JSON list of C-alpha atoms and ligand atoms in Angstrom, two decimals:
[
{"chain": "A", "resi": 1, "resn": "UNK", "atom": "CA", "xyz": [25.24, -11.17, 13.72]},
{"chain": "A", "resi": 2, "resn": "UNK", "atom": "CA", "xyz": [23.42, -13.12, 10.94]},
{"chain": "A", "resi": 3, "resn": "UNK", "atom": "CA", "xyz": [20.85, -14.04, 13.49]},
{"chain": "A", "resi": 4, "resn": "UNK", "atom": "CA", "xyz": [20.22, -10.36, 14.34]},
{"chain": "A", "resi": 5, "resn": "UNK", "atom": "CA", "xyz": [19.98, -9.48, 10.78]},
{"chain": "A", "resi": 6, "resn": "UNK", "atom": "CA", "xyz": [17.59, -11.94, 10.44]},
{"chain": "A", "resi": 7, "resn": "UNK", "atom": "CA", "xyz": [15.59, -10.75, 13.65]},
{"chain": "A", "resi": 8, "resn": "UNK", "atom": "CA", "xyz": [15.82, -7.50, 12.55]},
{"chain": "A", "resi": 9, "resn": "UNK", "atom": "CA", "xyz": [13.90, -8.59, 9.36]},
{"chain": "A", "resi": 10, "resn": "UNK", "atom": "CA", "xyz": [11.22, -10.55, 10.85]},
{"chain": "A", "resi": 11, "resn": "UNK", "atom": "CA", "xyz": [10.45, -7.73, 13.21]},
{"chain": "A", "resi": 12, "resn": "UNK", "atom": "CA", "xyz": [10.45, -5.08, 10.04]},
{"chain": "A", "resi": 13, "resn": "UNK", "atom": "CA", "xyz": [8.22, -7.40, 8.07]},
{"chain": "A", "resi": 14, "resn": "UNK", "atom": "CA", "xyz": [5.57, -7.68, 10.98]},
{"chain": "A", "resi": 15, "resn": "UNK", "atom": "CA", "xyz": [5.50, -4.31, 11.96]},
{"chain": "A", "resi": 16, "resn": "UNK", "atom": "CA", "xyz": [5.23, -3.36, 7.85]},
{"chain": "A", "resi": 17, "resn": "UNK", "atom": "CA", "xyz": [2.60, -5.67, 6.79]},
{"chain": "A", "resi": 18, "resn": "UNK", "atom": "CA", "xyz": [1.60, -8.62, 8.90]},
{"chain": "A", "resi": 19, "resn": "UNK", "atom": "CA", "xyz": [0.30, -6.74, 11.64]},
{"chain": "A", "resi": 20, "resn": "UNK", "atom": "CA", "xyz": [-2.13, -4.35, 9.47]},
{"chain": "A", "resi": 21, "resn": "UNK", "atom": "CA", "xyz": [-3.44, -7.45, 7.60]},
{"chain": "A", "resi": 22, "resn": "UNK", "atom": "CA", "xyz": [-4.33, -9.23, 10.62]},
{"chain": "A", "resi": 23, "resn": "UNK", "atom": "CA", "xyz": [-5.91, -6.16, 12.58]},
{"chain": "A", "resi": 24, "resn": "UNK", "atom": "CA", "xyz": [-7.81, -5.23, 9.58]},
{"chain": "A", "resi": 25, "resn": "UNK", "atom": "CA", "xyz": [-8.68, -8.76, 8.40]},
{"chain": "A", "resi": 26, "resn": "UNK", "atom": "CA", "xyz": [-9.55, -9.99, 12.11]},
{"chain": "A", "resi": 27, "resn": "UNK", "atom": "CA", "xyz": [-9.73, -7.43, 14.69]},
{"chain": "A", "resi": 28, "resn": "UNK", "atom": "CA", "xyz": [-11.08, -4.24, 13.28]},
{"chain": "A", "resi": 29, "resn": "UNK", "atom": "CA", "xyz": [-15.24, -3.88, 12.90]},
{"chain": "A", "resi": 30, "resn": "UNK", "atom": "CA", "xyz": [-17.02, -1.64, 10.31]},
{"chain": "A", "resi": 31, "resn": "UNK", "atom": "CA", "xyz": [-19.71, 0.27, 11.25]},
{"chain": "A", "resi": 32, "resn": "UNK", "atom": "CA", "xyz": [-22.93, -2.21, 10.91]},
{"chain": "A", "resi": 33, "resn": "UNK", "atom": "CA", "xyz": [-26.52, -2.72, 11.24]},
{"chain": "A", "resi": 34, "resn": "UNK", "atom": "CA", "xyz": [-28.40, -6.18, 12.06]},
{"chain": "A", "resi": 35, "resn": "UNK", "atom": "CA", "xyz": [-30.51, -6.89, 9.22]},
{"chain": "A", "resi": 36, "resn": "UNK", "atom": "CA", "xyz": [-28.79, -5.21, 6.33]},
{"chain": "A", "resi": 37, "resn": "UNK", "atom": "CA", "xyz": [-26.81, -7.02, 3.92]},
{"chain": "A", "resi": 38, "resn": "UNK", "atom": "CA", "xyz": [-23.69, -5.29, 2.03]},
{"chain": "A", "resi": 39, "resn": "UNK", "atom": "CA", "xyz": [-22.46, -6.88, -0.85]},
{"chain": "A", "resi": 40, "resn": "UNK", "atom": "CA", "xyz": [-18.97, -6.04, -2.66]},
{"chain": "A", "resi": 41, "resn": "UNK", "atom": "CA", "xyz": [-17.52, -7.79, -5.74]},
{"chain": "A", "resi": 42, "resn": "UNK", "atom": "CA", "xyz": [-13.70, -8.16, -6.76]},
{"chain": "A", "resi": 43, "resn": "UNK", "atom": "CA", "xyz": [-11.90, -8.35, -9.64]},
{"chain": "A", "resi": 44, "resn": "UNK", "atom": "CA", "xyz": [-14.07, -7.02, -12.52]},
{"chain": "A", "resi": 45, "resn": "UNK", "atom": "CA", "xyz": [-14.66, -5.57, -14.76]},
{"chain": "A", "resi": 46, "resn": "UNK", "atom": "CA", "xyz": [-15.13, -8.71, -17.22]},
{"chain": "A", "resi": 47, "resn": "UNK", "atom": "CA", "xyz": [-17.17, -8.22, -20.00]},
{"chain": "A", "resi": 48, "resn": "UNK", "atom": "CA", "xyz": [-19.27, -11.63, -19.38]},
{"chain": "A", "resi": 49, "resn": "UNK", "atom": "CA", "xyz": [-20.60, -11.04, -15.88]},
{"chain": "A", "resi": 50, "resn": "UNK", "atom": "CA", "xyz": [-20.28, -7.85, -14.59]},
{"chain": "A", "resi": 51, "resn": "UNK", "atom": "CA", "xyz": [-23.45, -6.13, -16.24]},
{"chain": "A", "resi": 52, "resn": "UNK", "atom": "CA", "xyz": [-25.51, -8.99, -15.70]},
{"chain": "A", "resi": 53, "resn": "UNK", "atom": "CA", "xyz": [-24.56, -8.68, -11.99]},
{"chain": "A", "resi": 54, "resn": "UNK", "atom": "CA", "xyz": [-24.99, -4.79, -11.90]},
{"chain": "A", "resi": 55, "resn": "UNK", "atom": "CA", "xyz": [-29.00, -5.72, -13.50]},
{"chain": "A", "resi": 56, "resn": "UNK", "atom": "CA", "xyz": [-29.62, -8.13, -10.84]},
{"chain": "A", "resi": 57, "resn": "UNK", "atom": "CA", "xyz": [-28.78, -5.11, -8.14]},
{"chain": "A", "resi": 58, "resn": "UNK", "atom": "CA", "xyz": [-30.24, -2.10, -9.92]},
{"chain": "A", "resi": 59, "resn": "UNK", "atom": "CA", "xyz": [-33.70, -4.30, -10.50]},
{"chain": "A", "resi": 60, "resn": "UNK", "atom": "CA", "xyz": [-33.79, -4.64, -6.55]},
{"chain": "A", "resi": 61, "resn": "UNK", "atom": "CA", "xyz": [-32.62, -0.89, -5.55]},
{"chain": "A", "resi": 62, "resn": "UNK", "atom": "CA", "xyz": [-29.29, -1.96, -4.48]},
{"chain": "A", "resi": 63, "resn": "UNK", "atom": "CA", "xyz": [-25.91, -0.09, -4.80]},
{"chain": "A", "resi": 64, "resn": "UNK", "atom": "CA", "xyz": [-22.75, -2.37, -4.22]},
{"chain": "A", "resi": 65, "resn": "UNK", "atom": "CA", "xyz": [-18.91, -2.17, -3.87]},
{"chain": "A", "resi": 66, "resn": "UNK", "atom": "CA", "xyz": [-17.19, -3.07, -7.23]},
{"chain": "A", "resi": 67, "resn": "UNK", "atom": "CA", "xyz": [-13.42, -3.26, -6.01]},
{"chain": "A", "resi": 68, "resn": "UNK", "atom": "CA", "xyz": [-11.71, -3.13, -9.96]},
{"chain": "A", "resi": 69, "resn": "UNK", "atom": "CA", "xyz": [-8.50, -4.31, -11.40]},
{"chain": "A", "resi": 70, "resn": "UNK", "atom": "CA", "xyz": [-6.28, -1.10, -12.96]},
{"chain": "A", "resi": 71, "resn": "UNK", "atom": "CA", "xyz": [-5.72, -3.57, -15.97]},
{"chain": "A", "resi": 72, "resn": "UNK", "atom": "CA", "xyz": [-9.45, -4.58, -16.86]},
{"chain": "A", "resi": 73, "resn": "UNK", "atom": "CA", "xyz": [-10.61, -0.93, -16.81]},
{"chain": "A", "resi": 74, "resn": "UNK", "atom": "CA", "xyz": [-8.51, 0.05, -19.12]},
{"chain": "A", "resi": 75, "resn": "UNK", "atom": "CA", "xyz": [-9.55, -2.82, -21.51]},
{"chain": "A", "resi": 76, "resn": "UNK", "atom": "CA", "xyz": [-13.26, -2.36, -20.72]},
{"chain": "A", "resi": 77, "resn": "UNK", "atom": "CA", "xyz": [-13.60, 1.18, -19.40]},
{"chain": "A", "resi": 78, "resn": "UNK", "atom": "CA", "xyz": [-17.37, 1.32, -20.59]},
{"chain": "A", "resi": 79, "resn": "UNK", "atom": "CA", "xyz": [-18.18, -1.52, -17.97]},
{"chain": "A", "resi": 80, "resn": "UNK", "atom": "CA", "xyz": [-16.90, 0.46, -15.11]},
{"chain": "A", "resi": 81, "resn": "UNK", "atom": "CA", "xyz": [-18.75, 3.61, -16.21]},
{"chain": "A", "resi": 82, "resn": "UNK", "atom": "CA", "xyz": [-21.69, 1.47, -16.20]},
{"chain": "A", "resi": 83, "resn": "UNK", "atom": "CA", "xyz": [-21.47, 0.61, -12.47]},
{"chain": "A", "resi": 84, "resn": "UNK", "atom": "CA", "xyz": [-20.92, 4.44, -11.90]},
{"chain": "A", "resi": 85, "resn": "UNK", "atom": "CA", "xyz": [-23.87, 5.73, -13.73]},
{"chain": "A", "resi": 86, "resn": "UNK", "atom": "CA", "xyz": [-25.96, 3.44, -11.60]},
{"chain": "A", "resi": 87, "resn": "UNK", "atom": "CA", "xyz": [-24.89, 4.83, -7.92]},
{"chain": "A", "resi": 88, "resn": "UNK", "atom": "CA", "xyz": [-22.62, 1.96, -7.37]},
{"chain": "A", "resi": 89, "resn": "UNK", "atom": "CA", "xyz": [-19.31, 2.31, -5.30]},
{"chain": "A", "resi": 90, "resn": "UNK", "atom": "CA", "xyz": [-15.55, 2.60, -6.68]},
{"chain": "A", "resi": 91, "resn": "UNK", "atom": "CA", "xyz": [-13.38, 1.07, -5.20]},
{"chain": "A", "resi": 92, "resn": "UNK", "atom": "CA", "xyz": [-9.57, 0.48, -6.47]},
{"chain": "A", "resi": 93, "resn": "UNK", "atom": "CA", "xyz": [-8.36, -3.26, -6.34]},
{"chain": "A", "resi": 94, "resn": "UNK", "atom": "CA", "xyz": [-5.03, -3.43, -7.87]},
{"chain": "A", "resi": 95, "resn": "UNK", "atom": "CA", "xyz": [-3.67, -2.67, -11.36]},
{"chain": "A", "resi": 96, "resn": "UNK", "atom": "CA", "xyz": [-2.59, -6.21, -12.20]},
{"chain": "A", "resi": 97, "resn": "UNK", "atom": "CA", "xyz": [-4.06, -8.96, -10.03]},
{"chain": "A", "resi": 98, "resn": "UNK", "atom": "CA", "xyz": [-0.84, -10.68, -7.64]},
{"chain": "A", "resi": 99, "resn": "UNK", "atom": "CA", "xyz": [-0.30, -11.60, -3.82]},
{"chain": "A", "resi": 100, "resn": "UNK", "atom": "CA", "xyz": [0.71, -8.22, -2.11]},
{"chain": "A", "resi": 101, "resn": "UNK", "atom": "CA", "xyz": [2.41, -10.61, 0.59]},
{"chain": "A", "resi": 102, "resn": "UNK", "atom": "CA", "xyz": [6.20, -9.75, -0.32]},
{"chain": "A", "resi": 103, "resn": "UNK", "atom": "CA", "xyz": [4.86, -5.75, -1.71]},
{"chain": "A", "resi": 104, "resn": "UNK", "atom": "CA", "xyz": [7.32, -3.36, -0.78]},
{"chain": "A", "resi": 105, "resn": "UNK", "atom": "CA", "xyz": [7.01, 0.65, -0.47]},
{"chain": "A", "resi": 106, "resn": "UNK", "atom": "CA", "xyz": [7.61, 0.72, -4.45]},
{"chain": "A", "resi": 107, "resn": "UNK", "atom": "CA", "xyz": [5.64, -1.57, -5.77]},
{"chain": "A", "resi": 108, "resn": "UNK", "atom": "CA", "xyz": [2.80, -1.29, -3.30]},
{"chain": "A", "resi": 109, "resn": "UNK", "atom": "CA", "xyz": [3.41, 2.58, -5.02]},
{"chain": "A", "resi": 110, "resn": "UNK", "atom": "CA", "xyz": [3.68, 1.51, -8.43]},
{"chain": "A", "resi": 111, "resn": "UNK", "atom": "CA", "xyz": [0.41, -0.82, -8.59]},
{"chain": "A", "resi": 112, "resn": "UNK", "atom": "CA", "xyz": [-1.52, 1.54, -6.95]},
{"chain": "A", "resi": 113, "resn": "UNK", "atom": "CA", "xyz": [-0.66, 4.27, -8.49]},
{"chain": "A", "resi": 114, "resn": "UNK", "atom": "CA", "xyz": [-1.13, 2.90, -12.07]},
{"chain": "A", "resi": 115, "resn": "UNK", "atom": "CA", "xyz": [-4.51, 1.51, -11.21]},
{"chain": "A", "resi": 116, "resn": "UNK", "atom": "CA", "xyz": [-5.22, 5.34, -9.90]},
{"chain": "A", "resi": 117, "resn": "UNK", "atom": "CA", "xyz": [-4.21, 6.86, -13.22]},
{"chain": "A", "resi": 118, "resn": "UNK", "atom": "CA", "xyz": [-5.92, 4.02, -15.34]},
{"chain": "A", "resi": 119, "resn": "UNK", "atom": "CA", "xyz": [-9.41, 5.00, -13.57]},
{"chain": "A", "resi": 120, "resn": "UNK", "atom": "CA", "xyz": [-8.31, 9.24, -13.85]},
{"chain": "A", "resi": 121, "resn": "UNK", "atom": "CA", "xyz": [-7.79, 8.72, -17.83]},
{"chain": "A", "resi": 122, "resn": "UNK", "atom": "CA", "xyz": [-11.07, 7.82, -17.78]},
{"chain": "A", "resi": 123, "resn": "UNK", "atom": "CA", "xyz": [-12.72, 10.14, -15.28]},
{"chain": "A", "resi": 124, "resn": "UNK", "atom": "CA", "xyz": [-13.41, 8.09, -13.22]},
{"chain": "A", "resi": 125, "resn": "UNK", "atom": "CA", "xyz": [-12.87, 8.64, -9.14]},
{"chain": "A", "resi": 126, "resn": "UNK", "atom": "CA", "xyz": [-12.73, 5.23, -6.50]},
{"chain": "A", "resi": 127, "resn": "UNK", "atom": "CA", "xyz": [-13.00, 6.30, -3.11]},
{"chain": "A", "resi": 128, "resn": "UNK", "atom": "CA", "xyz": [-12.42, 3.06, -1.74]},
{"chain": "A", "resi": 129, "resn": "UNK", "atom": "CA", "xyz": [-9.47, 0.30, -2.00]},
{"chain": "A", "resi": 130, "resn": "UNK", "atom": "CA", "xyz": [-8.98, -3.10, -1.28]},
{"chain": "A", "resi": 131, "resn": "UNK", "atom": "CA", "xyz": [-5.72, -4.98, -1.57]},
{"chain": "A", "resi": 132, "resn": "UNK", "atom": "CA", "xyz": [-5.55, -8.10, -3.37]},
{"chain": "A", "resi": 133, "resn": "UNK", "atom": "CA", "xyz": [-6.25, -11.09, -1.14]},
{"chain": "A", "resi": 134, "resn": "UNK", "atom": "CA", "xyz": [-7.52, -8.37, 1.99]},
{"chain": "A", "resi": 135, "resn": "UNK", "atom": "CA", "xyz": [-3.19, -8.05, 2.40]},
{"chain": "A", "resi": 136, "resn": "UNK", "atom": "CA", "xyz": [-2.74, -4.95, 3.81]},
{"chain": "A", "resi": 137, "resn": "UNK", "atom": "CA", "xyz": [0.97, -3.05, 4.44]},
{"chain": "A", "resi": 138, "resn": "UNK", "atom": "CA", "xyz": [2.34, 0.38, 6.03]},
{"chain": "A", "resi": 139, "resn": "UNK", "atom": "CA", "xyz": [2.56, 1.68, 2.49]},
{"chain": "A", "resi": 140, "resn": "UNK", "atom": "CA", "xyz": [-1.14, 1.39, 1.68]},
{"chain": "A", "resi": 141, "resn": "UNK", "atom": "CA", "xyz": [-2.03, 2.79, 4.20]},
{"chain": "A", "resi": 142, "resn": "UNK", "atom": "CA", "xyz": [-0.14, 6.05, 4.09]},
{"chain": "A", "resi": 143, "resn": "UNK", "atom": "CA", "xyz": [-1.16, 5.94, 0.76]},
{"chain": "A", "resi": 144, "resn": "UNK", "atom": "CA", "xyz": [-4.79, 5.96, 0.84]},
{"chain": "A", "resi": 145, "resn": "UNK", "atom": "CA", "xyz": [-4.79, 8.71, 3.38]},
{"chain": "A", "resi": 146, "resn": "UNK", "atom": "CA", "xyz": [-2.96, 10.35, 0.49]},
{"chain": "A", "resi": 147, "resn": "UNK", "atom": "CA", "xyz": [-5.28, 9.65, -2.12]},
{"chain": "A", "resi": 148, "resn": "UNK", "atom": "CA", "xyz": [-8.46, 9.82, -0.37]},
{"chain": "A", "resi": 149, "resn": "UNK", "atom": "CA", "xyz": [-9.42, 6.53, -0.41]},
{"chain": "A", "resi": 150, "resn": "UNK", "atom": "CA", "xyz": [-11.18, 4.01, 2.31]},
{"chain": "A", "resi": 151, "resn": "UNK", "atom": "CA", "xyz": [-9.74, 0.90, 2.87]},
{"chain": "A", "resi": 152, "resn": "UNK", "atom": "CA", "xyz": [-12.47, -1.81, 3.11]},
{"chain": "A", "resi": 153, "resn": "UNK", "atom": "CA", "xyz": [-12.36, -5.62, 3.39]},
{"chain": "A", "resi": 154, "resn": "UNK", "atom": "CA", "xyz": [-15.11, -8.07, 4.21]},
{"chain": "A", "resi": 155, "resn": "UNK", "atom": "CA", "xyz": [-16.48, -9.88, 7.03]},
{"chain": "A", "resi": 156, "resn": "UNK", "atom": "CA", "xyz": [-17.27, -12.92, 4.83]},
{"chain": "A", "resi": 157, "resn": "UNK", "atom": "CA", "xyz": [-15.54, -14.63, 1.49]},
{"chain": "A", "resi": 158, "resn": "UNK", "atom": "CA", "xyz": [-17.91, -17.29, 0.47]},
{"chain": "A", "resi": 159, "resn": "UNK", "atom": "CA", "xyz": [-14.99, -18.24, -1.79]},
{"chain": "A", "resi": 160, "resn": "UNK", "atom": "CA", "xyz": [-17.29, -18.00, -5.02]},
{"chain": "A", "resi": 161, "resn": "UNK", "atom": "CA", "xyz": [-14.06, -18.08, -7.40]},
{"chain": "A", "resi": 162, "resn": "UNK", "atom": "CA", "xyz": [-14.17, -21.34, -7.19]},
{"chain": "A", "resi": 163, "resn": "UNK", "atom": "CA", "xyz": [-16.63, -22.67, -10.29]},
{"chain": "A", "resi": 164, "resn": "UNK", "atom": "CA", "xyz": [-17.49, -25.91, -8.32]},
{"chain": "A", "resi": 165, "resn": "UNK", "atom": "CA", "xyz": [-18.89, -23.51, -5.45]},
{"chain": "A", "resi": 166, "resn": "UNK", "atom": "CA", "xyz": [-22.43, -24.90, -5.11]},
{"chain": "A", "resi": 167, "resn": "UNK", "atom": "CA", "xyz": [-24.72, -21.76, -5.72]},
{"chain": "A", "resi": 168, "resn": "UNK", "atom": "CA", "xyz": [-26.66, -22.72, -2.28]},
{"chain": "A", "resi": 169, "resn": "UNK", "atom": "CA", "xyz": [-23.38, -22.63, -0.64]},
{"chain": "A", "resi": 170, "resn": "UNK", "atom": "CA", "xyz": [-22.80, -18.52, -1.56]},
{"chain": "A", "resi": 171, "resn": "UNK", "atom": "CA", "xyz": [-26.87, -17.96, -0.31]},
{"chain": "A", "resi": 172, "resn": "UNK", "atom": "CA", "xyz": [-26.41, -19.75, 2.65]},
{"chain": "A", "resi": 173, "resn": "UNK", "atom": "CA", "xyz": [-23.56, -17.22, 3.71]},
{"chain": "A", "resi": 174, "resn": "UNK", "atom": "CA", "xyz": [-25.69, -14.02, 2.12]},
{"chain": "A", "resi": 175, "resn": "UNK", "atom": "CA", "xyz": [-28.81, -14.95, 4.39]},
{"chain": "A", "resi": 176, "resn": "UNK", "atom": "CA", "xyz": [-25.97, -15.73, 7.49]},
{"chain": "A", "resi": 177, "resn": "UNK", "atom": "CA", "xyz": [-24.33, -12.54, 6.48]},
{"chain": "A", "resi": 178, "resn": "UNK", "atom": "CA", "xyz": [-27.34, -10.30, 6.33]},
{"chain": "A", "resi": 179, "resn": "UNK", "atom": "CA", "xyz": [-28.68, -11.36, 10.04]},
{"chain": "A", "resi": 180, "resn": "UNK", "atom": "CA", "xyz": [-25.16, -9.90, 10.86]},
{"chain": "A", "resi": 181, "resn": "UNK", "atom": "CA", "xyz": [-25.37, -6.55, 9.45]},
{"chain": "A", "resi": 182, "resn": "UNK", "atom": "CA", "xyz": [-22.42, -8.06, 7.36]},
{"chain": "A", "resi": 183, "resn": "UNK", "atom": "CA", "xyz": [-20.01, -7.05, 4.47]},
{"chain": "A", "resi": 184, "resn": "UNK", "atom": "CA", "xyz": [-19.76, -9.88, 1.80]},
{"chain": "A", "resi": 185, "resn": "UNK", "atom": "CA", "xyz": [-16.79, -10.23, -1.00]},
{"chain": "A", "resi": 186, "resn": "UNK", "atom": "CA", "xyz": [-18.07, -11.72, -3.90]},
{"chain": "A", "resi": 187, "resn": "UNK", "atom": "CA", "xyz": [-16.61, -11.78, -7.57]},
{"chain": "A", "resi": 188, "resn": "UNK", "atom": "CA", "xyz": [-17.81, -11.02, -10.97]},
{"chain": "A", "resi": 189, "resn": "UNK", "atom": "CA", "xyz": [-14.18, -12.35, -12.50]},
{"chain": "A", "resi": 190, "resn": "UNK", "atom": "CA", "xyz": [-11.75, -14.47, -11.70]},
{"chain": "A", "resi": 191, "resn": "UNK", "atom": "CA", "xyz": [-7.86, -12.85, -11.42]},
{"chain": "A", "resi": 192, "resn": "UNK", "atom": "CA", "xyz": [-7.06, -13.12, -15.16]},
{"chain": "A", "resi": 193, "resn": "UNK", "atom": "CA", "xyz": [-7.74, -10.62, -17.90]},
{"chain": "A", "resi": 194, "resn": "UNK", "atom": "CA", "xyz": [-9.55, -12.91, -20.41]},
{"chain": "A", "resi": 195, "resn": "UNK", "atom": "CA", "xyz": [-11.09, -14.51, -17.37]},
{"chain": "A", "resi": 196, "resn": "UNK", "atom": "CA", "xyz": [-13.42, -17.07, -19.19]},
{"chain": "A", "resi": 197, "resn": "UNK", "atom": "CA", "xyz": [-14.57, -18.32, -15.38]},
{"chain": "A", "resi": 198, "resn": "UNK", "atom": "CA", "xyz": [-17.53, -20.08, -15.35]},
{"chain": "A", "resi": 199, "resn": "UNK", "atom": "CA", "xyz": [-17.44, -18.89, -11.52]},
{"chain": "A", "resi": 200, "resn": "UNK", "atom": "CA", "xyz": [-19.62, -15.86, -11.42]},
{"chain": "A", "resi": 201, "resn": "UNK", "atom": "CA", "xyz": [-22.45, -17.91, -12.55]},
{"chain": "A", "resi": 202, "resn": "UNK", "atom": "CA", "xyz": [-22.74, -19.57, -9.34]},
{"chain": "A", "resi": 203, "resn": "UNK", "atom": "CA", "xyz": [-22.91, -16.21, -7.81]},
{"chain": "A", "resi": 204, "resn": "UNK", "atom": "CA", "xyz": [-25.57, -14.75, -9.70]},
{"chain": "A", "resi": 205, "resn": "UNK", "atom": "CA", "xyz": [-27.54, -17.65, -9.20]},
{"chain": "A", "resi": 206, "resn": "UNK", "atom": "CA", "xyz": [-27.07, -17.12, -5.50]},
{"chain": "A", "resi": 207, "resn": "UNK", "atom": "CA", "xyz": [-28.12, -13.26, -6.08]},
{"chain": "A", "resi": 208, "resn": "UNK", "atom": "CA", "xyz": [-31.25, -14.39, -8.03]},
{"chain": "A", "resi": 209, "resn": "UNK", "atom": "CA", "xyz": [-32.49, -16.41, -5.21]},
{"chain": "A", "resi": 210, "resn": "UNK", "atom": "CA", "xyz": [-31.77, -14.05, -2.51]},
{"chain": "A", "resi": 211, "resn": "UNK", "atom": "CA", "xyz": [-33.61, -11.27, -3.99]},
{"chain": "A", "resi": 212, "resn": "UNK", "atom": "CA", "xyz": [-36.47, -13.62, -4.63]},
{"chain": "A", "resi": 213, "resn": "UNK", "atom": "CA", "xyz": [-37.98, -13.02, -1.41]},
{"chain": "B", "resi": 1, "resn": "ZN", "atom": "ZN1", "xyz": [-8.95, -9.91, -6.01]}
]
């Protein structure tokens, strides 16, 4: 009996959540073209990086993905606004940054939806979303067919939240990634609120160089 019980669960928690992470993390393919580079950056806004990131794209004509924590807008709603008046995308990250793993229906509901009302109070519309750590679940995606939203991941994470990332390291994988047609997932903040990451300055660097050319 205990054994079924404990079948039972496994089976519920594959079907539920690891079987959408994997086919959207591994098996699923965006629509792409050879040649052109798409970058995205999680977990902003943070008032150290974020503009100086949004400069480096708007100097070169480029509009990015900004996937943004529910939390962080609400502290800095003028940064977010910022990356709107510019043409960049919306997308909805979480409202408080944590593993989605072990998310159930209600609080895959209750993050989501306060990140949602955090970015209405301010006018502000995502039309894409992004789980924490690319962990996707049954819930999210009911309800981002609710909410009009477009689940994207990445086909690369240069892993640029790390601040001893060499900067060559992240432009290596943007030149790779662009040959590809690829999506990259970058970051202009690390998971915390007062995120004082010295991080994102590896990542700009990488930016400045590859628009150099
Ligand atoms: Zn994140």
């Amino acid at each position: 009996m205990v054994i079924k019980i404990f079948l039972g669960l496994v089976l519920a928690y594959t079907i539920y959540s690891l079987l959408p992470t994997i086919y959207y993390k591994y098996i699923y393919v965006e629509d792409h073209e050879e040649g052109k580079l798409t970058l995205s950056f999680d977990d902003g806004p943070n008032p150290l990086y974020t503009l100086k990131i949004k400069d480096i794209l708007d100097a070169n004509g480029v509009q990015a993905y900004f996937f943004q924590v529910g939390e962080k807008v609400q502290a800095y709603p003028e940064l977010t606004k910022e990356l709107v008046a510019s043409g960049h995308h919306l997308g909805l990250h979480c409202y408080k940054h944590s593993n989605p793993a072990l998310w159930g229906p209600i609080k895959t509901y209750k993050d989501m939806k306060a990140a949602l009302d955090v970015f209405e109070a301010q006018d502000l519309r995502p039309n894409y979303y992004r789980p924490p750590h690319g962990w996707v679940n049954l819930s999210m995606i009911y309800l981002i067919k609710k909410w009009n939203l477009e689940l994207k991941l990445w086909t690369c994470l240069p892993g640029d939240w790390k601040e001893d990332l060499a900067w060559e390291k992240i432009y290596g994988d943007l030149e790779k990634e662009k040959k590809k047609g690829g999506l990259v997932c970058l970051h202009d903040s690390n998971h915390s609120i007062n995120s004082k990451s010295q991080a994102p300055k590896n990542t700009i660097r990488a930016l400045e160089e590859y628009f150099k050319k």
